[in-house]
PDB file of C-alpha atoms in Angstrom:
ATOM      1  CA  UNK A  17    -237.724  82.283  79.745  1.00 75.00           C
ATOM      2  CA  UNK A  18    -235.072  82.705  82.340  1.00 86.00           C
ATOM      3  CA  UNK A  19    -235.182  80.057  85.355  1.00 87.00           C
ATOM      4  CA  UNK A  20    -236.260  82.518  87.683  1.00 85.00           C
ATOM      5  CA  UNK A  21    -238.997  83.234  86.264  1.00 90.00           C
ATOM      6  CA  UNK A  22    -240.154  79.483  85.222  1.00 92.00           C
ATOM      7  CA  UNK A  23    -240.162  79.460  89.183  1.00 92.00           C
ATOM      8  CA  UNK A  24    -242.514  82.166  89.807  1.00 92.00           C
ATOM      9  CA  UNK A  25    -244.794  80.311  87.103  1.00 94.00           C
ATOM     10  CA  UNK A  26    -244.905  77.133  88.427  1.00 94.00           C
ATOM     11  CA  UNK A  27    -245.340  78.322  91.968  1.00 93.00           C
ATOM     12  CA  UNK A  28    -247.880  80.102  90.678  1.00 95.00           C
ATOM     13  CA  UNK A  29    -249.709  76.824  89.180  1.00 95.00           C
ATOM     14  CA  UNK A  30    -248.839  74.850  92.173  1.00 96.00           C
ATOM     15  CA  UNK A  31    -249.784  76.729  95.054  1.00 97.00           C
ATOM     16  CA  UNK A  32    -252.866  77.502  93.020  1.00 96.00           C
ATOM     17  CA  UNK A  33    -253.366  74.477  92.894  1.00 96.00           C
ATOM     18  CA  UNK A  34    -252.977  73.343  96.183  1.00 97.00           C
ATOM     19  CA  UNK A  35    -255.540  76.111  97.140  1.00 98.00           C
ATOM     20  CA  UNK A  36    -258.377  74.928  94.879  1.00 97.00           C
ATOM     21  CA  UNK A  37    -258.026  71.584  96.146  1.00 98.00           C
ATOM     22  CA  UNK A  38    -257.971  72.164  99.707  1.00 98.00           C
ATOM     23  CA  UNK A  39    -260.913  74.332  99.355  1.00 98.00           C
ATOM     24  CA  UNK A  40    -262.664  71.489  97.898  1.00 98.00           C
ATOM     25  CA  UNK A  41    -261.935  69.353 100.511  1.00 98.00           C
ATOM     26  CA  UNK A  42    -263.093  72.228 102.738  1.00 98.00           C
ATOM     27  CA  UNK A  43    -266.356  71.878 100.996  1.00 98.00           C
ATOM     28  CA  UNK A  44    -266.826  68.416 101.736  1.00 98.00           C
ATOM     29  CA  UNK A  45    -266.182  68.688 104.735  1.00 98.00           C
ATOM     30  CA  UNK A  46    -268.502  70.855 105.092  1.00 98.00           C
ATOM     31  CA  UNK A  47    -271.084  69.024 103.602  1.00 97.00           C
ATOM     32  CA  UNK A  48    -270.225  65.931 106.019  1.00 97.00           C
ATOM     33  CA  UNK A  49    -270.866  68.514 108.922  1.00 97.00           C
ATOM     34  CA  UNK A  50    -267.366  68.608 109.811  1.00 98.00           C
ATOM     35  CA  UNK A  51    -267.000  71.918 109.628  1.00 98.00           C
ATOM     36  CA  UNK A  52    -263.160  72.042 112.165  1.00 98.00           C
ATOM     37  CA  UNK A  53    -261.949  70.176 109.160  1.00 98.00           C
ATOM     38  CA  UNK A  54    -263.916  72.525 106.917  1.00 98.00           C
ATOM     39  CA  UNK A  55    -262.007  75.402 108.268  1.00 98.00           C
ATOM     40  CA  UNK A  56    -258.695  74.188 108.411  1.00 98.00           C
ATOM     41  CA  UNK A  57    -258.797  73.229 104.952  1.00 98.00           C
ATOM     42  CA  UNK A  58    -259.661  76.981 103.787  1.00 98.00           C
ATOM     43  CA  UNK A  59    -256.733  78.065 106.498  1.00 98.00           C
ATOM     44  CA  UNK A  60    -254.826  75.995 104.513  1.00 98.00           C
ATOM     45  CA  UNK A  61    -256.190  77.267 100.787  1.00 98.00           C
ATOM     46  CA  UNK A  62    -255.232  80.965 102.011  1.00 98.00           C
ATOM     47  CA  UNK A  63    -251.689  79.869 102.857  1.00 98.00           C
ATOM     48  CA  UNK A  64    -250.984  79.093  99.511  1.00 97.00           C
ATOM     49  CA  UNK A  65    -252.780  81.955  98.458  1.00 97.00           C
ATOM     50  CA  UNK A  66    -250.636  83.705 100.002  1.00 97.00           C
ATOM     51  CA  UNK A  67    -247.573  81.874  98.668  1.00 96.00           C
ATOM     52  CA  UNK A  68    -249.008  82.284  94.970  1.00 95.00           C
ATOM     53  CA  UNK A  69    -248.572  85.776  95.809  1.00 94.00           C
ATOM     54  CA  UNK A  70    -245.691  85.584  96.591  1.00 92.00           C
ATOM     55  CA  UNK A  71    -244.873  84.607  93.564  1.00 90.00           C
ATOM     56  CA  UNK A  72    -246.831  87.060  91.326  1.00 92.00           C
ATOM     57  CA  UNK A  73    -245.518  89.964  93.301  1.00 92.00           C
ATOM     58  CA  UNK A  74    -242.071  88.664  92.531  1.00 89.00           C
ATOM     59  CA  UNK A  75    -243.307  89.047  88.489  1.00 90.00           C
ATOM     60  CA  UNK A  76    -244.963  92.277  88.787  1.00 90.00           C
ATOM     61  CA  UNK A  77    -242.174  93.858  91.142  1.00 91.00           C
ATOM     62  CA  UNK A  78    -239.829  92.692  87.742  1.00 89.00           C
ATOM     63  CA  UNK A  79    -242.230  93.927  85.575  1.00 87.00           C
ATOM     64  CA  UNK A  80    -242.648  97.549  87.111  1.00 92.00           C
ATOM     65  CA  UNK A  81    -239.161  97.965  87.403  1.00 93.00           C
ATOM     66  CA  UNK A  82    -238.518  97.640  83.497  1.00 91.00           C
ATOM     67  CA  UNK A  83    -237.384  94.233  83.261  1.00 89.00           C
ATOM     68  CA  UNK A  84    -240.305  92.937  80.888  1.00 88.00           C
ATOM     69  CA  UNK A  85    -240.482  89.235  80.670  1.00 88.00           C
ATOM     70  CA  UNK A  86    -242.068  87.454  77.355  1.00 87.00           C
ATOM     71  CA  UNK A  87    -245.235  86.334  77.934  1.00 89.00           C
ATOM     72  CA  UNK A  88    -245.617  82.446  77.139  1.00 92.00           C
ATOM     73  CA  UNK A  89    -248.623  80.555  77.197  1.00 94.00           C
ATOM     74  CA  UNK A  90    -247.470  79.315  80.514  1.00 94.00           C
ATOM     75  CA  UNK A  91    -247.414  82.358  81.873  1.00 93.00           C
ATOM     76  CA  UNK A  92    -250.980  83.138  80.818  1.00 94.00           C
ATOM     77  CA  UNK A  93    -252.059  79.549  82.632  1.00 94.00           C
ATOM     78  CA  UNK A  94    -250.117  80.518  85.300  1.00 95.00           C
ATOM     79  CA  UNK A  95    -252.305  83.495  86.090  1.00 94.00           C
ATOM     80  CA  UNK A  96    -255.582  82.038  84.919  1.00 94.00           C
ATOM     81  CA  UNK A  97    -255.007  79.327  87.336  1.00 92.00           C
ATOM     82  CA  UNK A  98    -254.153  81.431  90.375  1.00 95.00           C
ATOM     83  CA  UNK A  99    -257.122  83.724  89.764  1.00 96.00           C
ATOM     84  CA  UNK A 100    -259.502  80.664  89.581  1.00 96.00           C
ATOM     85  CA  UNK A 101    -258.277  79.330  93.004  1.00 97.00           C
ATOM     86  CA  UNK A 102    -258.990  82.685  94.320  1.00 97.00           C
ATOM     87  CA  UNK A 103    -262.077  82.588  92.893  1.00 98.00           C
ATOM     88  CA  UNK A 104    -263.040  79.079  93.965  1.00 98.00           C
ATOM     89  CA  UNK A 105    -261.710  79.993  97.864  1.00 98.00           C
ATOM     90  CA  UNK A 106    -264.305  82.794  98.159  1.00 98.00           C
ATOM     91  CA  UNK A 107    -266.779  80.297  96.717  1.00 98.00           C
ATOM     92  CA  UNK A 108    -266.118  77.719  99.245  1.00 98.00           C
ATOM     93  CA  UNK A 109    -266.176  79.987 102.130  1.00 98.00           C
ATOM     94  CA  UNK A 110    -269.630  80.881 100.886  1.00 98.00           C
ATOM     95  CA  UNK A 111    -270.854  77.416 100.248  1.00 98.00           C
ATOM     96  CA  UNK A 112    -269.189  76.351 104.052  1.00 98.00           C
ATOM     97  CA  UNK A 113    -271.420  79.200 105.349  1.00 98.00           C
ATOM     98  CA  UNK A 114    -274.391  77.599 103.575  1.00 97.00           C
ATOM     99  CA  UNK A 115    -273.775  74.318 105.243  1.00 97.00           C
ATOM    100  CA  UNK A 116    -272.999  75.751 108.361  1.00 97.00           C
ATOM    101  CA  UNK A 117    -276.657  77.619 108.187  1.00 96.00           C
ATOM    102  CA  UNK A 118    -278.481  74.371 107.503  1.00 94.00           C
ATOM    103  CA  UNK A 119    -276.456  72.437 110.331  1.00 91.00           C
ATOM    104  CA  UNK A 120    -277.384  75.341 113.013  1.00 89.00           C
ATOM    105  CA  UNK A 121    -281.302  75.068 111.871  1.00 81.00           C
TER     106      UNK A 121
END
């Protein structure tokens, strides 16, 4: 695997990452009633959604244009990873609306 590509990977795993965990802290947040906090964190999540893109469009750009990369194990993590924080985002916007619901009642 070329170094270029190791890069798109582990962005891929980090910025995932970084989104799942600041949409759990958006979720406690949430549940504490602070839901600024609660927002800024899934502001934050979507940012490095975004980034994680980034990334994956990089791969797929590669990929389309006939340079086919060998698909490692990593690889595979990589995506399972980025798809679960995307995943886990929508389900802590959902769960902050929840919260938000019982606080307004």
């Amino acid at each position: 695997m070329d170094e270029k590509n190791l890069e798109a990977i582990m962005g891929l795993i980090m910025y995932g990452g970084n989104a799942k965990s600041d949409a759990m802290e958006a979720i406690a947040a949430a549940k504490q009633g602070d839901f600024e906090l609660a927002d800024q964190k899934i502001k934050d999540a979507e940012a490095s959604l975004v980034e994680a893109h980034h990334s994956q469009t990089g791969l797929l750009t590669q990929e389309a244009q006939g340079d086919h990369m060998t698909v490692t194990l990593l690889t595979v993590h990589s995506q399972d990873h980025l798809m679960t924080s995307i995943a886990f985002t929508d389900l802590a916007k959902e769960i902050i609306d929840v919260y938000r619901h019982i606080e307004a009642k």
